[in-house]
Amino acid sequence: MPTYLITVAGEIPLKSKKTRSRLYYRLIDNIRRRLARRNITLQAAKVIDAKILVETQVEALQELSRVFGVHRVSEVQVLEFRDLDELAKEIASRTIERVRNRKFAVRAKRSGRHGFTSLDVAREIGALLKPYSKGVDLENPDIEVEVEVRGNKAYLYSNAAMGPGGLPLGSSGRALVLFSGGFDSPVAAWMIAKRGVEVDFLHYVMGSSEVSRQAFAVARKLSEEWLSSYNPRFITVDFTPLIAEIGERIEWGYRQVVLRALMYMVADKIATELGYNTIVTGEALSQASSQTLANLVAVESAVSPRSIILRPLIGFDKEEIIEYSRRIGLYDYSSRVAEACAIAPTHVVTRISSEKLKSLIERLDMRLVERMAGEYRVVDVFSASPEEAVPGYSEEIDSIPGDSIIIDVRSYEEYKRDALPGAIHLSMVDFNNLPRDKPIVLYCTTGGISLLLARELRGKGFKAYSLRGGLARYRAGLEKTR
C-alpha cells in the first residue's frame, strides 16, 4: 500500500490553532475528494506536526501533487527503530541497490529527543553505503538518500513531486471568473484557486458557438487538473444582442471599453444573485486598449459594481502568462481558442473619463442588460457535454450549399488575400438586389461578426447563415476530408 508524506504550504502551520485545524481538515477532505474522482481510495490520513501522512489504495503521487495546499509530496517507507545503529542498518539495506556504483549523498533531518544529531544519522548511513558506491559527493550526487527522523519513527523518501502550495480549495470563499478560455482568464482562475477560492466560470458567448465550446474545453481541463475536489460550474450568457446594440449606438473608438463595462455590469448582477464573494478577471495592465489604467479606472467608476473585482494578472506581461499556462497544463487547450472577431479593430480609445463612459452607456437599452443578466445558463463542468454547455444557433451552418451567395465580412485586405472561391466582399453587396429565396452564407475569421450580420439579415427576410467557427474551422474541416 503506497504511503506518502505531504509537506503542507509553509503558511498553513503559522495560522492560529483554530484556523490551522480547519485548513488541515479541508486539505485532507480535498485530497479524499480528488482521489475519489480518480477511483482511488484514501485509506488513511494523519497530521504529523506540519505534515500529513497519507496511505492510498494505489499509486497516487501525481494526483496528490495537484492539490492546493500541498507544497511537496514524497513516497516514503515508514520505519520504527530503537537506536541509531538499528536505523542506519535498516536504511542501508533498503538503499544499497539505489547507490550501487553511483555517487551519493545522505540528507537527514531530525525532530524530537534523541541521543544523536541529524549529522550523526547521515554519517552512519553513509558509512554503510560507501563500500557499494562510487563514493560520497555532497555537491553533485547521482543519488540522494533522504531520511527524516521523527520520534521513534523514520521516513525514508523515494519518489517526490512538488505541489502548487497555496491554501486548500474552499477555505477562502467563492469567485466568479470572467472566462474567455484564452491564456489570461484560465491562469487568473488558477491563481485565485491557489488562494483557497472555489471558482466558477462566467463565459460570454459573443459569436460562434464553436469558439465558446473551445472555451468550455479549457474550463474542463483546468477543472480536471486542479479543481477536482468540487464541481465547478460553467455559466454562459448570450452577449450577441448587447454587441449588436453597441454596434448600432456607439462609435468605433469607444466600443471596446463600453463592451468591458457591460461585461462588468452583467457579471456583477449574476454574482450578486448567486452569492459569489468576488469577480475575477484576467486583465493585465495595458495588455489591451480597454485595459489601460485610465480605462480600467473609468470602467469600474462608471459601473460601481457591488462585488469586489480581483485582477491577479494585473502586473504580468503576456510572456509570463503564457509560461504559467504551460506550467499548469493549459497551453495546448487555450491556444485552440480563437479570439472573437473584433468589434472595434482600429482607432480604439485608450483613455476615457468615467463621465464620458457613463454618457455612452446611457445611450444603450438597459433593458437588454437586465435581460442578459437574467438569461444565464448553468451547467456542471464535469458532467455536461460541450453541446449542453453551449447550444448551437439556428443561424450557424457547417457547410456551404452549392447555390449559396457567399459573403466575406472581414476587412477588404483579408478578403483579397485569401477569400473563399466565389465569395464577394461585404462592401460589394447591394442588399436591395439580393434574392430572398437563396441561402446567403456569411463568414469572418471566427464566426462572430458573421453571426451578428446573419441575424440582422434574417430580421429583414433573407435566408442568411453564418459559417460556424469561421474561416479557420471551415478550412480545417476541408483539410481533414482530403
PDB file of N, CA and C in Angstrom, residues 197-241:
ATOM      1  N   VAL A 197      -9.817  29.669  -3.062  1.00  0.00           N
ATOM      2  CA  VAL A 197     -11.131  30.110  -3.521  1.00  0.00           C
ATOM      3  C   VAL A 197     -11.685  29.115  -4.547  1.00  0.00           C
ATOM      4  N   GLU A 198     -12.905  28.660  -4.325  1.00  0.00           N
ATOM      5  CA  GLU A 198     -13.573  27.836  -5.318  1.00  0.00           C
ATOM      6  C   GLU A 198     -14.083  28.743  -6.437  1.00  0.00           C
ATOM      7  N   VAL A 199     -13.683  28.435  -7.670  1.00  0.00           N
ATOM      8  CA  VAL A 199     -14.020  29.300  -8.795  1.00  0.00           C
ATOM      9  C   VAL A 199     -15.044  28.634  -9.707  1.00  0.00           C
ATOM     10  N   ASP A 200     -15.972  29.439 -10.198  1.00  0.00           N
ATOM     11  CA  ASP A 200     -16.869  29.057 -11.278  1.00  0.00           C
ATOM     12  C   ASP A 200     -16.611  29.986 -12.451  1.00  0.00           C
ATOM     13  N   PHE A 201     -17.036  29.576 -13.642  1.00  0.00           N
ATOM     14  CA  PHE A 201     -16.664  30.268 -14.869  1.00  0.00           C
ATOM     15  C   PHE A 201     -17.874  30.966 -15.490  1.00  0.00           C
ATOM     16  N   LEU A 202     -17.736  32.257 -15.740  1.00  0.00           N
ATOM     17  CA  LEU A 202     -18.768  33.017 -16.453  1.00  0.00           C
ATOM     18  C   LEU A 202     -18.246  33.331 -17.846  1.00  0.00           C
ATOM     19  N   HIS A 203     -18.904  32.761 -18.842  1.00  0.00           N
ATOM     20  CA  HIS A 203     -18.453  32.918 -20.226  1.00  0.00           C
ATOM     21  C   HIS A 203     -19.497  33.654 -21.041  1.00  0.00           C
ATOM     22  N   TYR A 204     -19.055  34.704 -21.715  1.00  0.00           N
ATOM     23  CA  TYR A 204     -19.938  35.458 -22.602  1.00  0.00           C
ATOM     24  C   TYR A 204     -19.820  34.913 -24.023  1.00  0.00           C
ATOM     25  N   VAL A 205     -20.926  34.418 -24.541  1.00  0.00           N
ATOM     26  CA  VAL A 205     -20.947  33.949 -25.923  1.00  0.00           C
ATOM     27  C   VAL A 205     -21.095  35.177 -26.814  1.00  0.00           C
ATOM     28  N   MET A 206     -20.043  35.467 -27.566  1.00  0.00           N
ATOM     29  CA  MET A 206     -20.026  36.699 -28.353  1.00  0.00           C
ATOM     30  C   MET A 206     -19.905  36.432 -29.845  1.00  0.00           C
ATOM     31  N   GLY A 207     -20.321  35.250 -30.247  1.00  0.00           N
ATOM     32  CA  GLY A 207     -20.254  34.938 -31.662  1.00  0.00           C
ATOM     33  C   GLY A 207     -20.473  33.453 -31.867  1.00  0.00           C
ATOM     34  N   SER A 208     -19.562  32.811 -32.562  1.00  0.00           N
ATOM     35  CA  SER A 208     -19.707  31.411 -32.918  1.00  0.00           C
ATOM     36  C   SER A 208     -19.786  30.514 -31.679  1.00  0.00           C
ATOM     37  N   SER A 209     -20.711  29.563 -31.697  1.00  0.00           N
ATOM     38  CA  SER A 209     -20.801  28.597 -30.613  1.00  0.00           C
ATOM     39  C   SER A 209     -19.562  27.717 -30.558  1.00  0.00           C
ATOM     40  N   GLU A 210     -18.892  27.538 -31.691  1.00  0.00           N
ATOM     41  CA  GLU A 210     -17.689  26.711 -31.727  1.00  0.00           C
ATOM     42  C   GLU A 210     -16.592  27.301 -30.846  1.00  0.00           C
ATOM     43  N   VAL A 211     -16.400  28.617 -30.901  1.00  0.00           N
ATOM     44  CA  VAL A 211     -15.391  29.272 -30.074  1.00  0.00           C
ATOM     45  C   VAL A 211     -15.724  29.088 -28.598  1.00  0.00           C
ATOM     46  N   SER A 212     -16.986  29.217 -28.244  1.00  0.00           N
ATOM     47  CA  SER A 212     -17.390  29.067 -26.858  1.00  0.00           C
ATOM     48  C   SER A 212     -17.240  27.630 -26.374  1.00  0.00           C
ATOM     49  N   ARG A 213     -17.441  26.676 -27.257  1.00  0.00           N
ATOM     50  CA  ARG A 213     -17.220  25.275 -26.869  1.00  0.00           C
ATOM     51  C   ARG A 213     -15.746  24.997 -26.631  1.00  0.00           C
ATOM     52  N   GLN A 214     -14.891  25.673 -27.375  1.00  0.00           N
ATOM     53  CA  GLN A 214     -13.452  25.561 -27.112  1.00  0.00           C
ATOM     54  C   GLN A 214     -13.118  26.111 -25.726  1.00  0.00           C
ATOM     55  N   ALA A 215     -13.779  27.204 -25.347  1.00  0.00           N
ATOM     56  CA  ALA A 215     -13.578  27.771 -24.015  1.00  0.00           C
ATOM     57  C   ALA A 215     -14.045  26.799 -22.937  1.00  0.00           C
ATOM     58  N   PHE A 216     -15.155  26.121 -23.188  1.00  0.00           N
ATOM     59  CA  PHE A 216     -15.645  25.120 -22.241  1.00  0.00           C
ATOM     60  C   PHE A 216     -14.638  23.990 -22.078  1.00  0.00           C
ATOM     61  N   ALA A 217     -13.983  23.600 -23.161  1.00  0.00           N
ATOM     62  CA  ALA A 217     -12.964  22.546 -23.084  1.00  0.00           C
ATOM     63  C   ALA A 217     -11.806  22.969 -22.177  1.00  0.00           C
ATOM     64  N   VAL A 218     -11.450  24.252 -22.224  1.00  0.00           N
ATOM     65  CA  VAL A 218     -10.390  24.754 -21.343  1.00  0.00           C
ATOM     66  C   VAL A 218     -10.837  24.699 -19.883  1.00  0.00           C
ATOM     67  N   ALA A 219     -12.082  25.113 -19.630  1.00  0.00           N
ATOM     68  CA  ALA A 219     -12.609  25.073 -18.265  1.00  0.00           C
ATOM     69  C   ALA A 219     -12.623  23.648 -17.728  1.00  0.00           C
ATOM     70  N   ARG A 220     -12.981  22.703 -18.571  1.00  0.00           N
ATOM     71  CA  ARG A 220     -12.991  21.299 -18.122  1.00  0.00           C
ATOM     72  C   ARG A 220     -11.571  20.812 -17.844  1.00  0.00           C
ATOM     73  N   LYS A 221     -10.629  21.135 -18.694  1.00  0.00           N
ATOM     74  CA  LYS A 221      -9.241  20.704 -18.469  1.00  0.00           C
ATOM     75  C   LYS A 221      -8.697  21.304 -17.177  1.00  0.00           C
ATOM     76  N   LEU A 222      -8.930  22.585 -16.957  1.00  0.00           N
ATOM     77  CA  LEU A 222      -8.496  23.237 -15.720  1.00  0.00           C
ATOM     78  C   LEU A 222      -9.128  22.556 -14.511  1.00  0.00           C
ATOM     79  N   SER A 223     -10.393  22.223 -14.610  1.00  0.00           N
ATOM     80  CA  SER A 223     -11.105  21.591 -13.503  1.00  0.00           C
ATOM     81  C   SER A 223     -10.583  20.183 -13.243  1.00  0.00           C
ATOM     82  N   GLU A 224     -10.354  19.422 -14.308  1.00  0.00           N
ATOM     83  CA  GLU A 224      -9.845  18.061 -14.144  1.00  0.00           C
ATOM     84  C   GLU A 224      -8.457  18.046 -13.526  1.00  0.00           C
ATOM     85  N   GLU A 225      -7.628  18.995 -13.919  1.00  0.00           N
ATOM     86  CA  GLU A 225      -6.249  19.006 -13.437  1.00  0.00           C
ATOM     87  C   GLU A 225      -6.117  19.583 -12.037  1.00  0.00           C
ATOM     88  N   TRP A 226      -6.946  20.587 -11.691  1.00  0.00           N
ATOM     89  CA  TRP A 226      -6.685  21.340 -10.466  1.00  0.00           C
ATOM     90  C   TRP A 226      -7.898  21.536  -9.552  1.00  0.00           C
ATOM     91  N   LEU A 227      -9.103  21.359 -10.033  1.00  0.00           N
ATOM     92  CA  LEU A 227     -10.285  21.735  -9.257  1.00  0.00           C
ATOM     93  C   LEU A 227     -11.202  20.548  -8.970  1.00  0.00           C
ATOM     94  N   SER A 228     -10.639  19.348  -8.918  1.00  0.00           N
ATOM     95  CA  SER A 228     -11.487  18.163  -8.861  1.00  0.00           C
ATOM     96  C   SER A 228     -12.013  17.840  -7.471  1.00  0.00           C
ATOM     97  N   SER A 229     -11.749  18.680  -6.477  1.00  0.00           N
ATOM     98  CA  SER A 229     -12.293  18.438  -5.136  1.00  0.00           C
ATOM     99  C   SER A 229     -13.708  18.987  -4.984  1.00  0.00           C
ATOM    100  N   TYR A 230     -14.221  19.677  -6.023  1.00  0.00           N
ATOM    101  CA  TYR A 230     -15.607  20.137  -6.017  1.00  0.00           C
ATOM    102  C   TYR A 230     -16.123  20.129  -7.455  1.00  0.00           C
ATOM    103  N   ASN A 231     -17.341  20.561  -7.684  1.00  0.00           N
ATOM    104  CA  ASN A 231     -17.920  20.559  -9.020  1.00  0.00           C
ATOM    105  C   ASN A 231     -18.055  21.982  -9.551  1.00  0.00           C
ATOM    106  N   PRO A 232     -17.067  22.466 -10.295  1.00  0.00           N
ATOM    107  CA  PRO A 232     -17.158  23.825 -10.850  1.00  0.00           C
ATOM    108  C   PRO A 232     -18.332  23.949 -11.819  1.00  0.00           C
ATOM    109  N   ARG A 233     -18.849  25.165 -11.925  1.00  0.00           N
ATOM    110  CA  ARG A 233     -19.976  25.448 -12.816  1.00  0.00           C
ATOM    111  C   ARG A 233     -19.515  26.340 -13.969  1.00  0.00           C
ATOM    112  N   PHE A 234     -20.085  26.100 -15.128  1.00  0.00           N
ATOM    113  CA  PHE A 234     -19.818  26.896 -16.327  1.00  0.00           C
ATOM    114  C   PHE A 234     -21.104  27.640 -16.653  1.00  0.00           C
ATOM    115  N   ILE A 235     -21.052  28.961 -16.538  1.00  0.00           N
ATOM    116  CA  ILE A 235     -22.226  29.808 -16.709  1.00  0.00           C
ATOM    117  C   ILE A 235     -22.069  30.598 -17.998  1.00  0.00           C
ATOM    118  N   THR A 236     -23.056  30.507 -18.877  1.00  0.00           N
ATOM    119  CA  THR A 236     -22.961  31.209 -20.155  1.00  0.00           C
ATOM    120  C   THR A 236     -24.058  32.256 -20.280  1.00  0.00           C
ATOM    121  N   VAL A 237     -23.696  33.342 -20.944  1.00  0.00           N
ATOM    122  CA  VAL A 237     -24.644  34.407 -21.267  1.00  0.00           C
ATOM    123  C   VAL A 237     -24.472  34.745 -22.745  1.00  0.00           C
ATOM    124  N   ASP A 238     -25.554  34.725 -23.481  1.00  0.00           N
ATOM    125  CA  ASP A 238     -25.502  35.113 -24.887  1.00  0.00           C
ATOM    126  C   ASP A 238     -25.363  36.634 -24.960  1.00  0.00           C
ATOM    127  N   PHE A 239     -24.158  37.081 -25.310  1.00  0.00           N
ATOM    128  CA  PHE A 239     -23.862  38.514 -25.321  1.00  0.00           C
ATOM    129  C   PHE A 239     -24.073  39.148 -26.683  1.00  0.00           C
ATOM    130  N   THR A 240     -24.467  38.348 -27.674  1.00  0.00           N
ATOM    131  CA  THR A 240     -24.569  38.909 -29.028  1.00  0.00           C
ATOM    132  C   THR A 240     -25.595  40.030 -29.150  1.00  0.00           C
ATOM    133  N   PRO A 241     -26.728  40.005 -28.437  1.00  0.00           N
ATOM    134  CA  PRO A 241     -27.630  41.168 -28.542  1.00  0.00           C
ATOM    135  C   PRO A 241     -26.995  42.462 -28.042  1.00  0.00           C
TER     136      PRO A 241
END
